[in-house]
mmCIF file of C-alpha atoms in Angstrom:
data_model
loop_
_atom_site.group_PDB
_atom_site.id
_atom_site.type_symbol
_atom_site.label_atom_id
_atom_site.label_comp_id
_atom_site.label_asym_id
_atom_site.label_seq_id
_atom_site.Cartn_x
_atom_site.Cartn_y
_atom_site.Cartn_z
ATOM 1 C CA MET A 14 25.261 -29.308 10.422
ATOM 2 C CA SER A 15 23.793 -30.036 7.000
ATOM 3 C CA LEU A 16 21.368 -32.848 6.249
ATOM 4 C CA ALA A 17 23.949 -34.256 3.822
ATOM 5 C CA LEU A 18 26.335 -34.840 6.704
ATOM 6 C CA ILE A 19 23.614 -36.224 8.963
ATOM 7 C CA LEU A 20 22.213 -38.633 6.400
ATOM 8 C CA GLY A 21 25.467 -39.893 4.957
ATOM 9 C CA PRO A 22 26.840 -40.590 1.469
ATOM 10 C CA GLY A 23 24.118 -43.069 0.436
ATOM 11 C CA TRP A 24 21.599 -40.267 -0.070
ATOM 12 C CA THR A 25 21.223 -38.806 -3.540
ATOM 13 C CA GLN A 26 20.680 -35.135 -4.193
ATOM 14 C CA ALA A 27 17.044 -35.812 -5.229
ATOM 15 C CA THR A 28 16.399 -37.762 -2.033
ATOM 16 C CA LEU A 29 18.002 -35.013 -0.010
ATOM 17 C CA ALA A 30 15.787 -32.411 -1.681
ATOM 18 C CA GLN A 31 12.705 -34.480 -0.842
ATOM 19 C CA ALA A 32 13.824 -34.858 2.753
ATOM 20 C CA THR A 33 14.446 -31.129 2.949
ATOM 21 C CA LEU A 34 10.873 -30.365 1.927
ATOM 22 C CA ASP A 35 9.420 -32.965 4.251
ATOM 23 C CA GLU A 36 11.380 -31.500 7.165
ATOM 24 C CA VAL A 37 10.191 -27.971 6.371
ATOM 25 C CA SER A 38 6.564 -29.021 5.782
ATOM 26 C CA SER A 39 6.372 -30.964 9.019
ATOM 27 C CA GLY A 40 7.909 -28.161 11.048
ATOM 28 C CA ARG A 41 10.866 -30.321 12.159
ATOM 29 C CA ALA A 42 13.346 -27.980 10.478
ATOM 30 C CA THR A 43 13.567 -24.543 8.934
ATOM 31 C CA LEU A 44 15.414 -23.458 5.822
ATOM 32 C CA ALA A 45 17.998 -21.838 8.052
ATOM 33 C CA GLN A 46 18.865 -25.291 9.438
ATOM 34 C CA ILE A 47 19.356 -27.155 6.166
ATOM 35 C CA ASP A 48 21.512 -26.845 3.103
ATOM 36 C CA PRO A 49 19.514 -26.087 -0.043
ATOM 37 C CA PRO A 50 19.746 -28.518 -2.986
ATOM 38 C CA ILE A 51 22.216 -27.636 -5.724
ATOM 39 C CA ASP A 52 20.542 -25.229 -8.152
ATOM 40 C CA ALA A 53 20.496 -26.225 -11.805
ATOM 41 C CA GLN A 54 19.759 -22.722 -13.050
ATOM 42 C CA THR A 55 23.395 -21.628 -13.053
ATOM 43 C CA GLN A 56 23.157 -19.184 -15.936
ATOM 44 C CA ASP A 57 19.933 -17.626 -14.713
ATOM 45 C CA ARG A 58 21.402 -17.357 -11.247
ATOM 46 C CA ALA A 59 24.473 -15.537 -12.548
ATOM 47 C CA GLU A 60 22.357 -13.117 -14.564
ATOM 48 C CA ALA A 61 19.984 -12.542 -11.636
ATOM 49 C CA VAL A 62 22.948 -11.809 -9.367
ATOM 50 C CA ARG A 63 24.148 -9.312 -11.939
ATOM 51 C CA GLU A 64 20.680 -7.694 -11.870
ATOM 52 C CA GLY A 65 20.982 -7.701 -8.098
ATOM 53 C CA VAL A 66 17.338 -7.457 -7.033
ATOM 54 C CA VAL A 67 13.799 -8.635 -7.717
ATOM 55 C CA VAL A 68 11.111 -6.028 -7.104
ATOM 56 C CA ILE A 69 7.787 -7.534 -6.036
ATOM 57 C CA ARG A 70 4.406 -5.864 -5.611
ATOM 58 C CA ALA A 71 1.966 -8.108 -3.753
ATOM 59 C CA THR A 72 -1.285 -8.178 -1.837
ATOM 60 C CA THR A 73 0.066 -10.877 0.491
ATOM 61 C CA ASP A 74 1.026 -9.624 3.947
ATOM 62 C CA GLU A 75 4.764 -9.910 4.445
ATOM 63 C CA ALA A 76 4.171 -11.967 7.591
ATOM 64 C CA GLU A 77 2.423 -14.617 5.493
ATOM 65 C CA ALA A 78 5.200 -14.504 2.890
ATOM 66 C CA SER A 79 8.101 -14.309 5.345
ATOM 67 C CA ALA A 80 9.121 -17.985 5.206
ATOM 68 C CA LEU A 81 8.877 -17.970 1.408
ATOM 69 C CA LEU A 82 10.995 -14.829 1.111
ATOM 70 C CA ALA A 83 13.568 -16.229 3.532
ATOM 71 C CA GLY A 84 13.751 -19.430 1.501
ATOM 72 C CA PHE A 85 14.327 -17.529 -1.724
ATOM 73 C CA ARG A 86 17.001 -15.335 -0.149
ATOM 74 C CA ARG A 87 18.786 -18.418 1.141
ATOM 75 C CA ARG A 88 18.597 -20.164 -2.226
ATOM 76 C CA PHE A 89 19.731 -17.057 -4.138
ATOM 77 C CA PRO A 90 21.834 -15.026 -1.673
ATOM 78 C CA GLY A 91 23.074 -12.650 -4.355
ATOM 79 C CA VAL A 92 19.561 -11.475 -5.257
ATOM 80 C CA ALA A 93 17.958 -8.934 -2.942
ATOM 81 C CA VAL A 94 14.173 -8.952 -2.566
ATOM 82 C CA ALA A 95 12.325 -5.627 -2.532
ATOM 83 C CA TYR A 96 8.836 -6.633 -1.383
ATOM 84 C CA THR A 97 5.952 -4.179 -1.084
ATOM 85 C CA LYS A 98 2.504 -5.151 0.173
ATOM 86 C CA MET A 99 -0.455 -3.085 -1.003
ATOM 87 C CA ASN A 100 -4.182 -3.205 -1.607
ATOM 88 C CA SER A 101 -5.137 -4.995 -4.846
ATOM 89 C CA SER A 102 -6.766 -1.958 -6.448
ATOM 90 C CA ARG A 103 -3.782 0.236 -5.616
ATOM 91 C CA LEU A 104 -1.388 -2.417 -6.951
ATOM 92 C CA TYR A 105 -3.240 -2.458 -10.259
ATOM 93 C CA ASP A 106 -3.505 1.330 -10.584
ATOM 94 C CA GLU A 107 0.108 1.993 -9.630
ATOM 95 C CA PHE A 108 1.374 -0.642 -12.047
ATOM 96 C CA LEU A 109 -0.542 0.948 -14.941
ATOM 97 C CA ALA A 110 0.882 4.343 -14.034
ATOM 98 C CA GLU A 111 4.406 2.893 -13.860
ATOM 99 C CA ALA A 112 3.991 1.063 -17.167
ATOM 100 C CA GLY A 113 2.680 4.223 -18.784
ATOM 101 C CA SER A 114 5.742 6.192 -17.747
ATOM 102 C CA GLY A 115 7.972 4.129 -20.048
ATOM 103 C CA GLY A 116 10.741 3.696 -17.483
ATOM 104 C CA GLY A 117 10.214 0.039 -16.673
ATOM 105 C CA THR A 118 8.123 -1.594 -13.994
ATOM 106 C CA ALA A 119 8.251 -3.834 -10.946
ATOM 107 C CA ASP A 120 9.443 -7.344 -11.733
ATOM 108 C CA LEU A 121 6.615 -9.484 -10.428
ATOM 109 C CA LEU A 122 2.982 -8.760 -9.572
ATOM 110 C CA TRP A 123 1.311 -11.162 -7.146
ATOM 111 C CA SER A 124 -2.290 -10.295 -6.413
ATOM 112 C CA SER A 125 -5.438 -11.858 -4.989
ATOM 113 C CA ALA A 126 -7.564 -9.738 -7.348
ATOM 114 C CA MET A 127 -7.694 -12.472 -9.970
ATOM 115 C CA ASP A 128 -9.794 -10.519 -12.437
ATOM 116 C CA LEU A 129 -7.459 -7.518 -12.430
ATOM 117 C CA GLN A 130 -4.440 -9.766 -12.976
ATOM 118 C CA ILE A 131 -6.123 -11.485 -15.924
ATOM 119 C CA LYS A 132 -7.012 -8.115 -17.386
ATOM 120 C CA LEU A 133 -3.327 -7.171 -17.329
ATOM 121 C CA VAL A 134 -2.529 -10.383 -19.205
ATOM 122 C CA ASN A 135 -5.327 -9.810 -21.692
ATOM 123 C CA ASP A 136 -4.171 -6.235 -22.282
ATOM 124 C CA GLY A 137 -0.694 -7.443 -23.209
ATOM 125 C CA TYR A 138 1.304 -6.488 -20.115
ATOM 126 C CA ALA A 139 2.494 -9.971 -19.109
ATOM 127 C CA GLU A 140 5.655 -11.795 -20.164
ATOM 128 C CA ARG A 141 5.300 -15.435 -21.242
ATOM 129 C CA HIS A 142 7.289 -17.761 -18.991
ATOM 130 C CA VAL A 143 7.317 -21.531 -19.442
ATOM 131 C CA SER A 144 8.413 -22.918 -16.098
ATOM 132 C CA ARG A 145 9.850 -26.375 -15.529
ATOM 133 C CA GLU A 146 8.002 -26.335 -12.190
ATOM 134 C CA THR A 147 4.523 -26.539 -13.730
ATOM 135 C CA GLU A 148 4.546 -30.217 -14.629
ATOM 136 C CA GLY A 149 1.439 -31.642 -13.030
ATOM 137 C CA TRP A 150 0.178 -28.170 -12.131
ATOM 138 C CA PRO A 151 -3.648 -27.862 -11.887
ATOM 139 C CA ALA A 152 -5.129 -26.922 -15.261
ATOM 140 C CA TRP A 153 -7.361 -24.270 -13.691
ATOM 141 C CA ALA A 154 -4.316 -22.447 -12.267
ATOM 142 C CA VAL A 155 -2.411 -21.542 -15.479
ATOM 143 C CA TRP A 156 -3.377 -19.323 -18.377
ATOM 144 C CA ARG A 157 -1.201 -18.946 -21.493
ATOM 145 C CA ASN A 158 1.976 -19.430 -19.429
ATOM 146 C CA GLU A 159 1.540 -15.788 -18.487
ATOM 147 C CA ALA A 160 -0.674 -15.977 -15.396
ATOM 148 C CA TYR A 161 -0.082 -18.509 -12.631
ATOM 149 C CA GLY A 162 -2.470 -19.220 -9.762
ATOM 150 C CA ILE A 163 -0.041 -19.748 -6.891
ATOM 151 C CA THR A 164 -2.540 -20.583 -4.163
ATOM 152 C CA ALA A 165 -5.906 -22.304 -3.706
ATOM 153 C CA GLU A 166 -7.552 -20.421 -0.871
ATOM 154 C CA PRO A 167 -11.064 -20.828 0.462
ATOM 155 C CA ILE A 168 -13.295 -17.832 1.048
ATOM 156 C CA ALA A 169 -14.428 -18.318 4.618
ATOM 157 C CA ILE A 170 -16.521 -17.018 7.486
ATOM 158 C CA ALA A 171 -14.548 -15.971 10.574
ATOM 159 C CA TYR A 172 -16.062 -15.268 13.965
ATOM 160 C CA ASN A 173 -15.283 -14.430 17.569
ATOM 161 C CA ARG A 174 -15.740 -17.600 19.644
ATOM 162 C CA THR A 175 -16.135 -15.622 22.848
ATOM 163 C CA LEU A 176 -18.926 -13.394 21.570
ATOM 164 C CA LEU A 177 -20.739 -15.792 19.242
ATOM 165 C CA PRO A 178 -21.904 -19.134 20.688
ATOM 166 C CA GLU A 179 -21.208 -22.137 18.474
ATOM 167 C CA ALA A 180 -24.934 -22.827 18.137
ATOM 168 C CA ARG A 181 -25.399 -19.459 16.414
ATOM 169 C CA VAL A 182 -22.435 -19.700 14.041
ATOM 170 C CA PRO A 183 -23.709 -19.837 10.418
ATOM 171 C CA ARG A 184 -22.333 -22.883 8.611
ATOM 172 C CA SER A 185 -23.342 -21.829 5.098
ATOM 173 C CA HIS A 186 -24.245 -18.753 3.067
ATOM 174 C CA ALA A 187 -27.887 -19.753 3.376
ATOM 175 C CA ASP A 188 -27.600 -20.060 7.183
ATOM 176 C CA PHE A 189 -26.099 -16.586 7.390
ATOM 177 C CA LEU A 190 -28.873 -15.012 5.302
ATOM 178 C CA ARG A 191 -31.531 -16.827 7.333
ATOM 179 C CA SER A 192 -30.052 -15.588 10.618
ATOM 180 C CA LEU A 193 -29.730 -12.006 9.350
ATOM 181 C CA THR A 194 -33.349 -12.065 8.230
ATOM 182 C CA LEU A 195 -34.891 -13.710 11.306
ATOM 183 C CA HIS A 196 -32.688 -12.158 14.010
ATOM 184 C CA PRO A 197 -31.340 -8.819 12.718
ATOM 185 C CA GLU A 198 -31.057 -7.440 16.259
ATOM 186 C CA ASP A 199 -28.387 -10.054 17.047
ATOM 187 C CA TRP A 200 -26.136 -8.748 14.283
ATOM 188 C CA GLN A 201 -26.623 -4.976 14.487
ATOM 189 C CA GLY A 202 -23.260 -3.313 13.857
ATOM 190 C CA LYS A 203 -21.408 -6.569 14.492
ATOM 191 C CA VAL A 204 -20.621 -7.855 10.975
ATOM 192 C CA ALA A 205 -17.614 -7.005 8.777
ATOM 193 C CA THR A 206 -17.059 -7.715 5.096
ATOM 194 C CA TYR A 207 -15.187 -6.446 2.028
ATOM 195 C CA ASP A 208 -16.064 -3.181 0.316
ATOM 196 C CA PRO A 209 -16.229 -4.079 -3.404
ATOM 197 C CA GLU A 210 -15.998 -0.417 -4.392
ATOM 198 C CA ARG A 211 -12.552 -0.079 -2.804
ATOM 199 C CA SER A 212 -11.206 -3.640 -2.893
ATOM 200 C CA GLY A 213 -10.458 -5.675 -5.988
ATOM 201 C CA VAL A 214 -10.766 -8.880 -3.967
ATOM 202 C CA GLY A 215 -14.098 -7.715 -2.583
ATOM 203 C CA PHE A 216 -15.463 -7.083 -6.075
ATOM 204 C CA LEU A 217 -14.192 -10.458 -7.280
ATOM 205 C CA VAL A 218 -15.887 -12.305 -4.414
ATOM 206 C CA LEU A 219 -19.137 -10.403 -4.963
ATOM 207 C CA THR A 220 -19.279 -11.283 -8.659
ATOM 208 C CA GLN A 221 -18.354 -14.911 -8.023
ATOM 209 C CA ASN A 222 -21.073 -15.226 -5.382
ATOM 210 C CA LEU A 223 -23.521 -13.811 -7.917
ATOM 211 C CA GLU A 224 -22.407 -16.463 -10.410
ATOM 212 C CA VAL A 225 -23.494 -19.108 -7.889
ATOM 213 C CA THR A 226 -26.756 -17.574 -6.691
ATOM 214 C CA PRO A 227 -28.777 -14.379 -7.216
ATOM 215 C CA ARG A 228 -29.726 -14.579 -3.530
ATOM 216 C CA THR A 229 -26.387 -12.870 -2.951
ATOM 217 C CA TRP A 230 -28.316 -9.617 -3.350
ATOM 218 C CA ASP A 231 -30.618 -10.639 -0.494
ATOM 219 C CA THR A 232 -27.559 -11.141 1.703
ATOM 220 C CA VAL A 233 -26.161 -7.723 0.730
ATOM 221 C CA ARG A 234 -29.493 -6.059 1.576
ATOM 222 C CA ALA A 235 -29.682 -7.896 4.883
ATOM 223 C CA MET A 236 -26.122 -6.852 5.775
ATOM 224 C CA GLY A 237 -26.964 -3.260 4.909
ATOM 225 C CA GLN A 238 -29.952 -3.335 7.239
ATOM 226 C CA ILE A 239 -27.842 -4.429 10.202
ATOM 227 C CA GLY A 240 -25.171 -1.777 9.583
ATOM 228 C CA VAL A 241 -22.385 -3.921 8.179
ATOM 229 C CA LYS A 242 -18.876 -2.481 8.486
ATOM 230 C CA LEU A 243 -16.892 -2.388 5.229
ATOM 231 C CA PHE A 244 -13.142 -2.956 4.874
ATOM 232 C CA THR A 245 -10.469 -3.406 2.206
ATOM 233 C CA ALA A 246 -8.392 -6.148 3.868
ATOM 234 C CA THR A 247 -9.003 -9.451 5.658
ATOM 235 C CA ALA A 248 -6.315 -8.606 8.225
ATOM 236 C CA THR A 249 -8.219 -5.512 9.339
ATOM 237 C CA MET A 250 -11.439 -7.476 9.702
ATOM 238 C CA LEU A 251 -9.646 -10.070 11.820
ATOM 239 C CA ASP A 252 -8.273 -7.269 13.991
ATOM 240 C CA ARG A 253 -11.845 -6.101 14.592
ATOM 241 C CA LEU A 254 -12.891 -9.628 15.518
ATOM 242 C CA SER A 255 -10.017 -10.044 17.963
ATOM 243 C CA ALA A 256 -10.806 -6.692 19.578
ATOM 244 C CA GLY A 257 -14.474 -7.601 19.939
ATOM 245 C CA ASP A 258 -15.614 -4.763 17.675
ATOM 246 C CA ALA A 259 -17.230 -7.363 15.391
ATOM 247 C CA VAL A 260 -18.535 -10.863 16.018
ATOM 248 C CA LEU A 261 -18.407 -12.168 12.432
ATOM 249 C CA ALA A 262 -16.438 -11.413 9.262
ATOM 250 C CA TYR A 263 -18.120 -12.583 6.069
ATOM 251 C CA ASP A 264 -16.233 -13.656 2.920
ATOM 252 C CA VAL A 265 -12.669 -13.353 4.188
ATOM 253 C CA LEU A 266 -9.506 -15.023 2.908
ATOM 254 C CA GLY A 267 -9.481 -18.324 4.772
ATOM 255 C CA SER A 268 -5.687 -18.570 4.788
ATOM 256 C CA TYR A 269 -5.305 -15.373 6.830
ATOM 257 C CA ALA A 270 -8.111 -16.395 9.174
ATOM 258 C CA ARG A 271 -6.659 -19.886 9.783
ATOM 259 C CA GLU A 272 -3.172 -18.532 10.461
ATOM 260 C CA ARG A 273 -4.518 -15.915 12.875
ATOM 261 C CA ALA A 274 -6.625 -18.544 14.643
ATOM 262 C CA LYS A 275 -3.439 -20.533 15.406
ATOM 263 C CA HIS A 276 -2.367 -17.726 17.725
ATOM 264 C CA ASP A 277 -5.740 -16.333 18.806
ATOM 265 C CA PRO A 278 -8.038 -18.917 20.401
ATOM 266 C CA ALA A 279 -10.915 -16.423 20.261
ATOM 267 C CA LEU A 280 -11.078 -16.771 16.465
ATOM 268 C CA GLY A 281 -13.037 -19.495 14.693
ATOM 269 C CA VAL A 282 -13.163 -20.245 10.958
ATOM 270 C CA VAL A 283 -15.912 -21.908 8.900
ATOM 271 C CA LEU A 284 -15.825 -23.059 5.270
ATOM 272 C CA PRO A 285 -19.430 -22.670 4.041
ATOM 273 C CA SER A 286 -21.025 -26.066 3.475
ATOM 274 C CA ASP A 287 -23.310 -25.059 0.576
ATOM 275 C CA TYR A 288 -20.374 -23.871 -1.535
ATOM 276 C CA THR A 289 -16.884 -22.607 -0.826
ATOM 277 C CA LEU A 290 -15.280 -20.294 -3.361
ATOM 278 C CA VAL A 291 -11.600 -21.059 -3.899
ATOM 279 C CA THR A 292 -9.605 -18.069 -5.015
ATOM 280 C CA SER A 293 -5.954 -17.779 -6.019
ATOM 281 C CA ARG A 294 -3.235 -15.191 -5.778
ATOM 282 C CA ILE A 295 -2.076 -14.839 -9.366
ATOM 283 C CA ALA A 296 1.542 -14.091 -10.201
ATOM 284 C CA LEU A 297 2.801 -12.611 -13.459
ATOM 285 C CA ILE A 298 5.980 -11.062 -14.836
ATOM 286 C CA PRO A 299 5.408 -7.750 -16.643
ATOM 287 C CA LYS A 300 6.954 -7.337 -20.080
ATOM 288 C CA ALA A 301 8.519 -4.086 -18.902
ATOM 289 C CA ALA A 302 10.075 -5.628 -15.765
ATOM 290 C CA ARG A 303 13.493 -4.156 -15.019
ATOM 291 C CA HIS A 304 14.958 -7.432 -13.688
ATOM 292 C CA LYS A 305 13.364 -10.217 -15.720
ATOM 293 C CA THR A 306 15.803 -12.985 -14.922
ATOM 294 C CA ALA A 307 15.440 -12.427 -11.206
ATOM 295 C CA ALA A 308 11.670 -12.363 -11.716
ATOM 296 C CA ARG A 309 11.787 -15.732 -13.488
ATOM 297 C CA LEU A 310 13.799 -17.232 -10.634
ATOM 298 C CA PHE A 311 11.303 -15.933 -8.083
ATOM 299 C CA LEU A 312 8.284 -17.173 -10.059
ATOM 300 C CA ASP A 313 9.891 -20.606 -10.416
ATOM 301 C CA TYR A 314 10.472 -20.629 -6.676
ATOM 302 C CA LEU A 315 6.826 -19.730 -6.059
ATOM 303 C CA LEU A 316 5.821 -22.668 -8.254
ATOM 304 C CA SER A 317 8.310 -25.150 -6.785
ATOM 305 C CA ARG A 318 7.305 -27.700 -4.183
ATOM 306 C CA GLU A 319 9.673 -26.089 -1.731
ATOM 307 C CA GLY A 320 8.193 -22.632 -2.181
ATOM 308 C CA GLN A 321 4.671 -24.026 -2.067
ATOM 309 C CA ALA A 322 5.417 -25.950 1.141
ATOM 310 C CA LEU A 323 6.694 -22.776 2.780
ATOM 311 C CA LEU A 324 3.408 -21.056 1.957
ATOM 312 C CA ALA A 325 1.524 -24.015 3.407
ATOM 313 C CA ALA A 326 3.493 -23.648 6.637
ATOM 314 C CA ARG A 327 1.764 -20.268 7.104
ATOM 315 C CA SER A 328 -1.742 -21.676 6.445
ATOM 316 C CA VAL A 329 -1.729 -20.443 2.836
ATOM 317 C CA THR A 330 -3.100 -23.377 0.818
ATOM 318 C CA PRO A 331 -0.790 -23.912 -2.174
ATOM 319 C CA ALA A 332 -2.118 -24.769 -5.621
ATOM 320 C CA ARG A 333 0.115 -27.857 -5.642
ATOM 321 C CA ALA A 334 -1.686 -30.645 -3.798
ATOM 322 C CA ASP A 335 1.627 -32.401 -3.053
ATOM 323 C CA ALA A 336 2.786 -29.425 -0.983
ATOM 324 C CA ARG A 337 -0.277 -28.991 1.218
ATOM 325 C CA ALA A 338 -0.183 -29.500 4.965
ATOM 326 C CA PRO A 339 -1.858 -32.672 6.268
ATOM 327 C CA ASP A 340 -4.523 -30.636 8.091
ATOM 328 C CA ASP A 341 -5.352 -28.370 5.148
ATOM 329 C CA PRO A 342 -9.136 -27.752 5.116
ATOM 330 C CA LEU A 343 -9.425 -28.226 1.349
ATOM 331 C CA THR A 344 -8.434 -31.875 1.682
ATOM 332 C CA GLY A 345 -11.732 -33.014 3.159
ATOM 333 C CA SER A 346 -14.111 -30.445 1.678
ATOM 334 C CA THR A 347 -16.680 -31.545 -0.911
ATOM 335 C CA ALA A 348 -18.224 -28.155 -1.697
ATOM 336 C CA LEU A 349 -15.254 -26.458 -3.369
ATOM 337 C CA ARG A 350 -15.809 -24.078 -6.280
ATOM 338 C CA PRO A 351 -12.391 -23.037 -7.685
ATOM 339 C CA ILE A 352 -12.281 -19.817 -9.679
ATOM 340 C CA PRO A 353 -10.372 -20.677 -12.884
ATOM 341 C CA VAL A 354 -7.410 -18.550 -13.928
ATOM 342 C CA GLY A 355 -8.574 -17.468 -17.362
ATOM 343 C CA PRO A 356 -10.546 -15.085 -19.575
ATOM 344 C CA GLU A 357 -13.883 -15.857 -17.898
ATOM 345 C CA LEU A 358 -12.770 -13.488 -15.152
ATOM 346 C CA LEU A 359 -12.847 -10.592 -17.613
ATOM 347 C CA THR A 360 -16.623 -10.631 -17.869
ATOM 348 C CA SER A 361 -17.119 -8.845 -14.575
ATOM 349 C CA LEU A 362 -14.611 -6.140 -15.535
ATOM 350 C CA ASP A 363 -16.555 -4.853 -18.510
ATOM 351 C CA GLN A 364 -16.889 -1.210 -17.470
ATOM 352 C CA ILE A 365 -20.608 -1.037 -18.139
ATOM 353 C CA LYS A 366 -21.263 -4.272 -16.270
ATOM 354 C CA ARG A 367 -18.925 -3.294 -13.425
ATOM 355 C CA SER A 368 -20.644 0.060 -12.987
ATOM 356 C CA ARG A 369 -24.044 -1.609 -13.084
ATOM 357 C CA THR A 370 -22.989 -4.204 -10.483
ATOM 358 C CA LEU A 371 -21.549 -1.603 -8.120
ATOM 359 C CA ARG A 372 -24.638 0.626 -8.488
ATOM 360 C CA GLN A 373 -26.835 -2.334 -7.628
ATOM 361 C CA TRP A 374 -24.581 -3.190 -4.685
ATOM 362 C CA ARG A 375 -24.752 0.402 -3.407
ATOM 363 C CA ARG A 376 -28.551 0.449 -3.649
ATOM 364 C CA ALA A 377 -28.786 -2.905 -1.857
ATOM 365 C CA ILE A 378 -26.377 -1.998 0.948
ATOM 366 C CA GLU A 379 -28.219 1.303 1.487
ATOM 367 C CA GLY A 380 -31.625 -0.401 1.465
ATOM 368 C CA ARG A 381 -32.886 1.299 -1.677
#
C-alpha cells in the first residue's frame, strides 16, 4: 500500500515527498515500500528512456551504492543502470583511453580521487550541468557546475578491537606517530595504509596531509620502519583487519569503515582529533557521454535529498547536511578540514611535483 493511501487526501505531494525521505532515512521504510513522488522532469525522462541506459564508472563499491541505485531504478524504471566499480587510477586512465578513441564515453564518472576528477574538468572533458538540486549546496562542493562533490567523508583510522586495546588506540595523527616512534615493536607488520603510487585516493590523502603538516614525512618513515602493508582500496584493508592480519588501518575512507563496523563488532573507527580530512566523491558528466540525458537524471538524483539520504543509510556522509543521519560523526566534530572541489587540487598533479612527491615518499617508506 502506498503512503498516499495510508496518509489520506489531506497530504500534499510535497508533504508526501518529505515523509518519504524521512521514512527512508530513519529506516522505517524502503523505497520498495513507498510510491515515489511524481517526477517533474517529464521530457528528460522520455529522452532518457529512449536512450535506455546510463553507464556509470565509479570508485564506490556497489554494496555502498546499492540503495541509491535501487532508488534510481525505481524512480526511472525505463532507464537501465550499467554500474562498474574500479580503482580510481584505473577509472581515470580508462576514461582517457575511451575519450581518445573518438567513439563516445561512459555517461557519468564518480570518483574519490578528487584531484584526478578536477584535472578532467580543467582539461575540458566535463559537460556543464546546472542542476535544480543544488540550491543551498555547500560552496566547497561545486566547481563551475561541472564537478560536484557528492559526499563529505572523513579520513579515519580503523582498528581491530580484539587485537588492539582501547588504551593503545591512537586518537590523532600525532598520537599515531608518537606510538610508532616509541613502540615500533608493537606495530611490526601490523599496519595497513594506501599506496599513493597505485591509488589516486592514496596520493590525494598524502598530499593533503602534507598541506597540514610536514611531519607527515616522519609518519611515512615510521610506517616504513615497521613494515607497513600497502593497498589500493579501503575495503581490502578492512578485510585484513577483520581477519586479524592487521591491527590498524591508517587513513581509510571513514564511510566504508563505519558501515563495516555496523556488522563486525571487532572493528573500531576513530576520527583524528588534531584534524580530520574530509574528502568527497566527485561526479561529472563527460562531454562525450553517449547517454547525456540519462546522465543528467542520475546526477540530479545523486544531488537530491532522496538520493543523498539513501547514501547516508549506508554510512556514506552526504554533502547535503539536511540528508545526514542523526548519528553521523561529522555532526559533532570540531576538527574537520574539508578538501574543496576546485582548481587548488591541481597543484599536486603537476607532473614534476607529483614525481618529486612520490620519489620522496618512496625514499621515506624504504628508510632512505
